[in-house]
mmCIF file of C-alpha atoms and ligand atoms in Angstrom:
data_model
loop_
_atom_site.group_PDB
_atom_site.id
_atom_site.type_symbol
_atom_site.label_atom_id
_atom_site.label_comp_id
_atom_site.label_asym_id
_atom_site.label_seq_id
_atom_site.Cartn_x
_atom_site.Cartn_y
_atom_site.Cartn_z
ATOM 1 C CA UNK A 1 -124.638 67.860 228.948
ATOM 2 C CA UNK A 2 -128.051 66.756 228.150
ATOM 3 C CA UNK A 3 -128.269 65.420 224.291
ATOM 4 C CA UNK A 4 -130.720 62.338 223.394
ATOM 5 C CA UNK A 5 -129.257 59.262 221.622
ATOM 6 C CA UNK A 6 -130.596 58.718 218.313
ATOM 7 C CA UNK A 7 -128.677 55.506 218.271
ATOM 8 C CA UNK A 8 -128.059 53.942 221.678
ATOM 9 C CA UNK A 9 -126.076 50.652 220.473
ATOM 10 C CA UNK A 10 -123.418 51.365 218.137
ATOM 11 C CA UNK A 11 -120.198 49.598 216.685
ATOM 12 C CA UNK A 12 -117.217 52.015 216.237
ATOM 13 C CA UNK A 13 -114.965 50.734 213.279
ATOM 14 C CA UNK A 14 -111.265 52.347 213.731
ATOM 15 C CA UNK A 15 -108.630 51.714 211.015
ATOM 16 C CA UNK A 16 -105.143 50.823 212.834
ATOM 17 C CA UNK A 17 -104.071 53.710 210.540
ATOM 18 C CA UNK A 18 -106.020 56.085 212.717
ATOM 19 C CA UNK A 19 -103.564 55.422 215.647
ATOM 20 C CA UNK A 20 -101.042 56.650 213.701
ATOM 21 C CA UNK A 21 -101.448 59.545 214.199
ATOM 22 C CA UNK A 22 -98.984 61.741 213.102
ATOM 23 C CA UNK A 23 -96.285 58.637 213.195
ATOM 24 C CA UNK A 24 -95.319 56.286 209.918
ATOM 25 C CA UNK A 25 -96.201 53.236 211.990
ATOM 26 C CA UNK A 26 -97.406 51.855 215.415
ATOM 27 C CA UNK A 27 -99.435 53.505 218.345
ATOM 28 C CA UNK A 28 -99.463 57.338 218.747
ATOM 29 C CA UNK A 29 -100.476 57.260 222.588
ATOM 30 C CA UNK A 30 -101.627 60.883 221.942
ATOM 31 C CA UNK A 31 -103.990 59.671 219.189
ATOM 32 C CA UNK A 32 -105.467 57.113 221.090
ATOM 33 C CA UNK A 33 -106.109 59.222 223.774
ATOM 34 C CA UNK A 34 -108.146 61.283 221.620
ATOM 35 C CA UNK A 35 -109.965 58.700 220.412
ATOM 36 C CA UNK A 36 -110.657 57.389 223.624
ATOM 37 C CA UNK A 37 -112.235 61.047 224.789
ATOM 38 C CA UNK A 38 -114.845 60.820 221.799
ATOM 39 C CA UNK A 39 -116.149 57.465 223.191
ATOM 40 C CA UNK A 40 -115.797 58.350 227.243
ATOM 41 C CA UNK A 41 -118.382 61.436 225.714
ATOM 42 C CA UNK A 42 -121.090 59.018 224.318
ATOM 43 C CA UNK A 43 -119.822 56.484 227.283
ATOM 44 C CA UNK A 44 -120.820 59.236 229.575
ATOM 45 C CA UNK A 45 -123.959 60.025 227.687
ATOM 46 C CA UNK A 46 -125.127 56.330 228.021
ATOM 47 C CA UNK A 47 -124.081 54.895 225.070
ATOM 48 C CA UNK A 48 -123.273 51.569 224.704
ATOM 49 C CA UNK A 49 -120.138 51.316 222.780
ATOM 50 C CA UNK A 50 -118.663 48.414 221.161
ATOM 51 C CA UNK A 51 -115.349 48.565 218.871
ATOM 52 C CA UNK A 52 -113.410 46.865 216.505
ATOM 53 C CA UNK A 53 -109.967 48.280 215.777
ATOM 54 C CA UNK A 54 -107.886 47.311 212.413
ATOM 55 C CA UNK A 55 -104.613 46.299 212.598
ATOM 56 C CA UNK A 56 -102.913 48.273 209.450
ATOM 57 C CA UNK A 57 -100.599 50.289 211.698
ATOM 58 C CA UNK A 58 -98.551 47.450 211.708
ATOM 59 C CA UNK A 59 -99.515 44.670 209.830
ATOM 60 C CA UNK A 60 -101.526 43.862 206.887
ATOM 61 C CA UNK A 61 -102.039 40.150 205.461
ATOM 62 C CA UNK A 62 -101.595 41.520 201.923
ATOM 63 C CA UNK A 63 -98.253 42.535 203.069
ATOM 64 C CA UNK A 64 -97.010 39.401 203.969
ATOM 65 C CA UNK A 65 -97.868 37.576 201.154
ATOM 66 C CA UNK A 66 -96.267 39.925 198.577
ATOM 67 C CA UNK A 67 -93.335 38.949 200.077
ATOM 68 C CA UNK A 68 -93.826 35.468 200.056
ATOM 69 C CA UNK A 69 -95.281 34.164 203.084
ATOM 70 C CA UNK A 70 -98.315 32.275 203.016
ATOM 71 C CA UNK A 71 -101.612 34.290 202.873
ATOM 72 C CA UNK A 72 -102.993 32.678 205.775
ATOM 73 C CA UNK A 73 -100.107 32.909 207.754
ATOM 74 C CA UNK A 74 -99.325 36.795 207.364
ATOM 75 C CA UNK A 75 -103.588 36.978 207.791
ATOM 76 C CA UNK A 76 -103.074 35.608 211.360
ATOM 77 C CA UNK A 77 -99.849 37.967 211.459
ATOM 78 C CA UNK A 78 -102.771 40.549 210.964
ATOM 79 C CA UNK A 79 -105.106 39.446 213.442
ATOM 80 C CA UNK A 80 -102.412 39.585 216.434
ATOM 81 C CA UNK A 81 -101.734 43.520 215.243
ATOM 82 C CA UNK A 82 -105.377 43.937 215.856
ATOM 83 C CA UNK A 83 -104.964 42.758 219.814
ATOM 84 C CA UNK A 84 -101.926 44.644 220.102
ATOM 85 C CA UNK A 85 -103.916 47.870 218.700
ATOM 86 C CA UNK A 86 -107.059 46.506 221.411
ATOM 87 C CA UNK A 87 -104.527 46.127 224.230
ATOM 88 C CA UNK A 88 -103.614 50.083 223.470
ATOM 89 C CA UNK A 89 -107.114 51.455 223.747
ATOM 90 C CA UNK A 90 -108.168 49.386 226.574
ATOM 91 C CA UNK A 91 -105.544 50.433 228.530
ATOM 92 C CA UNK A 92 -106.250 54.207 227.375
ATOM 93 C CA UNK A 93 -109.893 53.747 228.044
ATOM 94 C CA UNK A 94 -108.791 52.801 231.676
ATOM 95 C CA UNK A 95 -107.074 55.760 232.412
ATOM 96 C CA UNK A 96 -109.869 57.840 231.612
ATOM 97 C CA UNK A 97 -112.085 55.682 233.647
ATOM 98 C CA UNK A 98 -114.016 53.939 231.339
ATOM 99 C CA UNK A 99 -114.333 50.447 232.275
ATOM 100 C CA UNK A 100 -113.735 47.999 229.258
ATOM 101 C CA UNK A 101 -113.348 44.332 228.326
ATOM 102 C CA UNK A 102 -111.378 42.482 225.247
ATOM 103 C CA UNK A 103 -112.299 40.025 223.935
ATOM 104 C CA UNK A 104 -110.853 38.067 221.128
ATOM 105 C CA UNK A 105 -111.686 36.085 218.138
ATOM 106 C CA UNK A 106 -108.517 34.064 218.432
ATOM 107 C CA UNK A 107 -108.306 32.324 221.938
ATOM 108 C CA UNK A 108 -105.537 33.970 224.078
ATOM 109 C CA UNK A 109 -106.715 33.737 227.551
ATOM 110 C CA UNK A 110 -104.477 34.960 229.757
ATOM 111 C CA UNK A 111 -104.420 38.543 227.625
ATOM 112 C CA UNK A 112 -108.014 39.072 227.224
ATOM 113 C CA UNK A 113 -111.358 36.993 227.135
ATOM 114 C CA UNK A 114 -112.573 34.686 224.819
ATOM 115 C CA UNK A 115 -115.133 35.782 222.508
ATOM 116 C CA UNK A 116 -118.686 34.792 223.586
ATOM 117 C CA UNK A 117 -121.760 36.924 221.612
ATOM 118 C CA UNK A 118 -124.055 36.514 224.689
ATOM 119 C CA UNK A 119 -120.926 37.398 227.122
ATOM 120 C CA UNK A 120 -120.061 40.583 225.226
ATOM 121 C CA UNK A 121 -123.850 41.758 225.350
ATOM 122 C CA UNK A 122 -124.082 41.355 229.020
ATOM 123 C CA UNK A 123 -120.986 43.503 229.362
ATOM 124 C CA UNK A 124 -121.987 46.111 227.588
ATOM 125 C CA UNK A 125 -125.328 45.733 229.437
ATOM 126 C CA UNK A 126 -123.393 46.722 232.385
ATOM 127 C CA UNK A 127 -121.623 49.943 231.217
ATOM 128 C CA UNK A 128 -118.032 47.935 229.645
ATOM 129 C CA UNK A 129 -116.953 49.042 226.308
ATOM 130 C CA UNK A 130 -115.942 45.642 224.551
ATOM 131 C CA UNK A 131 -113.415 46.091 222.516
ATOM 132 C CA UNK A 132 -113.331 43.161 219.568
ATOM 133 C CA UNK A 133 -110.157 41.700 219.192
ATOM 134 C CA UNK A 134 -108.519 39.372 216.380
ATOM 135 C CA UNK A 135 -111.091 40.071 213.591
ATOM 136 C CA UNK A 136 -113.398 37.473 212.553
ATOM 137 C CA UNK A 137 -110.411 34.982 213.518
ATOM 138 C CA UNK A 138 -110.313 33.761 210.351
ATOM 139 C CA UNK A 139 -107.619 34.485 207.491
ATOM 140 C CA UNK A 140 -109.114 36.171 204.126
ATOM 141 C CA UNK A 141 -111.019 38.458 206.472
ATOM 142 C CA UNK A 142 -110.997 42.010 207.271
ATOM 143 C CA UNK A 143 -112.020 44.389 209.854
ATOM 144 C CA UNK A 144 -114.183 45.774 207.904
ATOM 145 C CA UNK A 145 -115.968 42.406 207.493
ATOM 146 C CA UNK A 146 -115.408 41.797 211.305
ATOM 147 C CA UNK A 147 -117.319 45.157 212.382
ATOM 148 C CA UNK A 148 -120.391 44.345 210.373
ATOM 149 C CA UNK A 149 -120.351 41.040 211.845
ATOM 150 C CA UNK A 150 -120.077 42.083 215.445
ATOM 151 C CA UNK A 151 -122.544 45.084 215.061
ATOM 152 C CA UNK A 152 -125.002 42.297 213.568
ATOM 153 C CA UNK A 153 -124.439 39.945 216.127
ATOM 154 C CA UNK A 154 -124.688 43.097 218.993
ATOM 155 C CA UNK A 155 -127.688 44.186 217.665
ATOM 156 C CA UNK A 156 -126.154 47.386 217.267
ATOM 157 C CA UNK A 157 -128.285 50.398 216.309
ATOM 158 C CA UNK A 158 -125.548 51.926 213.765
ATOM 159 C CA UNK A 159 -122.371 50.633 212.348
ATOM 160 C CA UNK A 160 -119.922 54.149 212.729
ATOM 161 C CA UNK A 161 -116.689 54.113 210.517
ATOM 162 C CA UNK A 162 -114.129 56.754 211.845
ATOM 163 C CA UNK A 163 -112.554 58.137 209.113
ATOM 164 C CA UNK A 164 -110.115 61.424 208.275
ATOM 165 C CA UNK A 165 -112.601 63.197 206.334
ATOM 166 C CA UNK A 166 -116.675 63.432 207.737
ATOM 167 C CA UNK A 167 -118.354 61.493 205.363
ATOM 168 C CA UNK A 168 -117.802 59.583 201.907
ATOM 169 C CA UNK A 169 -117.261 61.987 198.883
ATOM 170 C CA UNK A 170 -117.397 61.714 194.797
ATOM 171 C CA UNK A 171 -113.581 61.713 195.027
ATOM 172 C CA UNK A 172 -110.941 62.071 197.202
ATOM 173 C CA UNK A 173 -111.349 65.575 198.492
ATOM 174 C CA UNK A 174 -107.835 66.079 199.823
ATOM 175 C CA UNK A 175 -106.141 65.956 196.277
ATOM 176 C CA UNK A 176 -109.413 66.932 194.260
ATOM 177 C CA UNK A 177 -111.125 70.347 194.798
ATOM 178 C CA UNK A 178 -114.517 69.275 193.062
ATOM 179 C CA UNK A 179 -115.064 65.998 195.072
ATOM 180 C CA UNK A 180 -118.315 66.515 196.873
ATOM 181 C CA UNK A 181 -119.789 65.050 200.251
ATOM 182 C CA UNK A 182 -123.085 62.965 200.098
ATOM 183 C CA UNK A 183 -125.250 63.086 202.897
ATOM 184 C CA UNK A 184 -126.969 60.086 201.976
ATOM 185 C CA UNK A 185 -125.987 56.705 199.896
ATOM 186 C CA UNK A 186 -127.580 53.761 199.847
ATOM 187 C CA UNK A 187 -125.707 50.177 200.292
ATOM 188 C CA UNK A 188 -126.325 49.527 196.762
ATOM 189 C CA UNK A 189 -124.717 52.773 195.944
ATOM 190 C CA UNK A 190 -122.004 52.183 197.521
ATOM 191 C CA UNK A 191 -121.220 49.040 196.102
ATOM 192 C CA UNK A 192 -122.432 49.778 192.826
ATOM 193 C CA UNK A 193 -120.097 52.662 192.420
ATOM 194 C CA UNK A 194 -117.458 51.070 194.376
ATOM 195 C CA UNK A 195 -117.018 53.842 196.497
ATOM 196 C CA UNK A 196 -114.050 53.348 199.120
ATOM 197 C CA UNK A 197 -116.244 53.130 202.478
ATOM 198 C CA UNK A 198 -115.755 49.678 203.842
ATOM 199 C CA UNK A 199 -115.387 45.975 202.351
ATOM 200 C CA UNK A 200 -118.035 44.672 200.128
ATOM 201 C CA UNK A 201 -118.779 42.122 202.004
ATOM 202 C CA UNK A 202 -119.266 44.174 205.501
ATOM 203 C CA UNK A 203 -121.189 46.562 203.189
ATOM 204 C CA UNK A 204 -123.585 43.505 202.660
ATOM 205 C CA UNK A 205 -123.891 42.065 205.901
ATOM 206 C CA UNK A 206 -124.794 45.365 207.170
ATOM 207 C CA UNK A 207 -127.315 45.551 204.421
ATOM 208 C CA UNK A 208 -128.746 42.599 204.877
ATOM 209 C CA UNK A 209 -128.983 43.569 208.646
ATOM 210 C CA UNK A 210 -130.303 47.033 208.217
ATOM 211 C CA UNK A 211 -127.713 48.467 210.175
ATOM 212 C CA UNK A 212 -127.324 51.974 208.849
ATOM 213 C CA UNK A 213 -123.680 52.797 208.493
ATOM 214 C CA UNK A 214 -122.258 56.500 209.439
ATOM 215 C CA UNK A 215 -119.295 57.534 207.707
ATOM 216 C CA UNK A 216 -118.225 60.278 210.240
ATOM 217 C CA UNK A 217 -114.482 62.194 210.743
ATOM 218 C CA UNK A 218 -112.028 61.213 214.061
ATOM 219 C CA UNK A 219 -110.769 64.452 214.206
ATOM 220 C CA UNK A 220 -113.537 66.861 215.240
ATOM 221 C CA UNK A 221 -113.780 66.538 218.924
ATOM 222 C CA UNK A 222 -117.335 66.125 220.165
ATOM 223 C CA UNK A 223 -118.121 64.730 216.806
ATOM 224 C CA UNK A 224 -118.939 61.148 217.890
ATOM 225 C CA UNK A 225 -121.363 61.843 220.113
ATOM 226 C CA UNK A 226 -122.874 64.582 217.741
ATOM 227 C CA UNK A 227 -123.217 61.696 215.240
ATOM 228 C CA UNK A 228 -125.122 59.662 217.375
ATOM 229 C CA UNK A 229 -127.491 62.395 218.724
ATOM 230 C CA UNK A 230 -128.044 62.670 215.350
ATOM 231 C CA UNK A 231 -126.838 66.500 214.686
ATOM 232 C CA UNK A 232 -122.943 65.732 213.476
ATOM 233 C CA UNK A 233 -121.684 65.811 210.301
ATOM 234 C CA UNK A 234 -121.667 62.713 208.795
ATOM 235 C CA UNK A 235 -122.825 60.371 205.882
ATOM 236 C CA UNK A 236 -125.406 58.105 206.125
ATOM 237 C CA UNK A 237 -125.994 54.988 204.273
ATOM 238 C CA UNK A 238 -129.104 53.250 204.502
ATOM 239 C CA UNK A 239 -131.422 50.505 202.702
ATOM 240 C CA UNK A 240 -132.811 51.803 199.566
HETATM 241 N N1 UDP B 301 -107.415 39.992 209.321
HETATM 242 C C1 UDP B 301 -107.839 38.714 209.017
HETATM 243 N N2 UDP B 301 -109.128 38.354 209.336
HETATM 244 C C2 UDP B 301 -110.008 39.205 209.903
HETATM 245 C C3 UDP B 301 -109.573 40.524 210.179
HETATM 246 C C4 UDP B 301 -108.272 40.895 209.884
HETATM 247 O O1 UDP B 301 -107.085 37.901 208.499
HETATM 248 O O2 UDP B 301 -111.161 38.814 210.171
HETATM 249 C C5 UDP B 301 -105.983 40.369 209.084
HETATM 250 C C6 UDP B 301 -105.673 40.743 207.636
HETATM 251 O O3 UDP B 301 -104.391 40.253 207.340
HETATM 252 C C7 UDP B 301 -105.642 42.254 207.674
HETATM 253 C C8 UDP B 301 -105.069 42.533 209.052
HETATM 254 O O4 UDP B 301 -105.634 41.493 209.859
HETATM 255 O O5 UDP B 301 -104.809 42.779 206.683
HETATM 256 C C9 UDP B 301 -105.387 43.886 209.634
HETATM 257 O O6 UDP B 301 -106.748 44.204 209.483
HETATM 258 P P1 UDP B 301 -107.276 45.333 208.457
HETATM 259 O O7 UDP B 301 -106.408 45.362 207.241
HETATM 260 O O8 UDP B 301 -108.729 45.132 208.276
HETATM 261 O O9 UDP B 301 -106.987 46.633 209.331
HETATM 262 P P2 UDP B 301 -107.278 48.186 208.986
HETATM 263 O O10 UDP B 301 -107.132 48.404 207.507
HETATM 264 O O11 UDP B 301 -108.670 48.488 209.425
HETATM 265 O O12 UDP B 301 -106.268 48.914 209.818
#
C-alpha cells in the first residue's frame, strides 16, 4: 500500500475506556488487538508513533477521593492503571511484530524505562513505538494533559484522540439525532464552547504548540492511517 503521510510524527491519545471494549472494566485483549492493527498500518507505512494510554478502565483519581482517600493518593492509584493499560499494548504490539518501548513518568525500572525526552526520540528514530506510561507523574493531572505534553515535547506533527464517534459534534450524537459533526474547530472553540474533546489545559498546551489535534473514531479499521494521509474522517482543530 502506497499512501503519503500528511503527518509523519504523531501522538495517539487512547482513553483506558477504549480497552474496554465490550467489557464493564479492565483489558479486552480483543480490543487491544484492534487497536494495535490501526498503528502496525501507519507503523508499516513509516509512521512514527508515540502513545499515551488513560487509565479509566480501572482507575480514576476522582474515584478515589469520593470515597475518601486522599486526592493525591488515588491520583497515583491512577497513574499505575495507566502502566498496567501500557504493559497490555506493548505486549500486543509485540505479537504483531511491532517493536516498542515503555517508558514511564513514575520510575519503575525493572517494568519499563525511565522517561528521558531525548531517549524516547531516539527510539522512535529507530522504528519503536514508545508507549508513555504513568501520565505526567504528577497527581491533579490527566492524560489528556499528559498527551499534549509528550506530543509537545516529541515534536509531534498531530496530536490524534481516538474516540467512539469520528470527530467532535454539536451534541452527543448517539442519544441526539440533530447533533452535527464539525470538520473544523479551532482551540478557542473548543474551549470557548466547552466542547468535550480533551482537558483544557492539554487543549492549551497544544495550542500554544500548534499541534493540530484530530478527533478521529477507533472503530473504523484503516481509519488511523487514513487520518494521517490526510483522507479519513476526522475533525480537525487548529489555531485560529
Ligand atoms: N493521572 C494523574 N496524573 C496524570 C495522569 C493521570 O494523576 O498526569 C491519574 C488520575 O487519577 C486519572 C487517572 O490517572 O484519573 C487515569 O487517567 P485518565 O483519567 O486521564 O484516563 P482516561 O480517562 O483517559 O482513561
Amino acid at each position: 500500500m502506497s499512501m503519503t503521510m500528511k503527518y509523519r510524527r504523531v501522538l495517539l491519545k487512547c482513553s483506558g475506556e477504549a480497552l474496554m471494549g465490550p467489557t464493564p472494566y479492565g483489558i479486552d485483549f480483543e480490543t487491544v488487538d484492534r487497536i494495535t492493527a490501526e498503528i502496525k498500518a501507519v507503523h508499516q507505512l513509516g509512521g512514527e508513533v508515540c502513545l499515551v494510554i488513560g487509565g479509566g478502565n480501572i482507575f480514576r483519581g476522582v474515584a478515589g477521593a469520593t470515597q475518601g482517600m486522599q486526592r493525591a493518593s488515588a491520583d497515583y492509584m491512577g497513574m499505575l492503571a495507566t502502566v498496567i493499560n501500557a504493559l497490555a499494548l506493548q505486549h500486543a504490539l509485540e505479537s504483531h511484530d511491532v517493536p516498542s518501548r515503555v517508558m514511564s513518568a513514575i520510575r519503575m525500572d525493572t517494568v519499563c524505562e525511565p522517561y528521558i525526552r531525548r531517549r524516547a526520540i531516539r527510539h522512535m528514530e529507530k522504528g519503536r513505538v514508545v508507549i508513555f506510561a504513568a501520565g505526567t507523574g504528577n497527581p491533579f493531572f490527566t492524560t489528556d494533559t499528559a498527551a499534549a505534553l509528550r506530543a509537545a515535547e516529541m515534536g509531534c506533527d498531530a496530536l490524534l484522540k481516538g474516540t467512539q464517534v469520528d470527530g467532535v459534534y454539536s451534541a452527543d450524537p448517539k442519544k441526539d439525532k440533530t447533533a452535527t459533526r464539525y470538520e473544523t474547530l479551532t482551540y478557542l472553540d473548543v474551549l470557548q464552547q466547552d466542547l468535550k474533546v480533551m482537558d483544557a489545559s492539554a487543549i492549551s498546551l497544544a495550542r500554544e504548540n500548534r499541534i493540530p489535534i484530530l478527533v478521529f473514531s477507533l472503530h473504523e479499521a484503516g481509519g488511523f492511517a487514513k487520518v494521517l494521509a490526510g483522507t479519513g474522517r476526522c475533525t480537525t482543530i487548529i489555531g485560529e
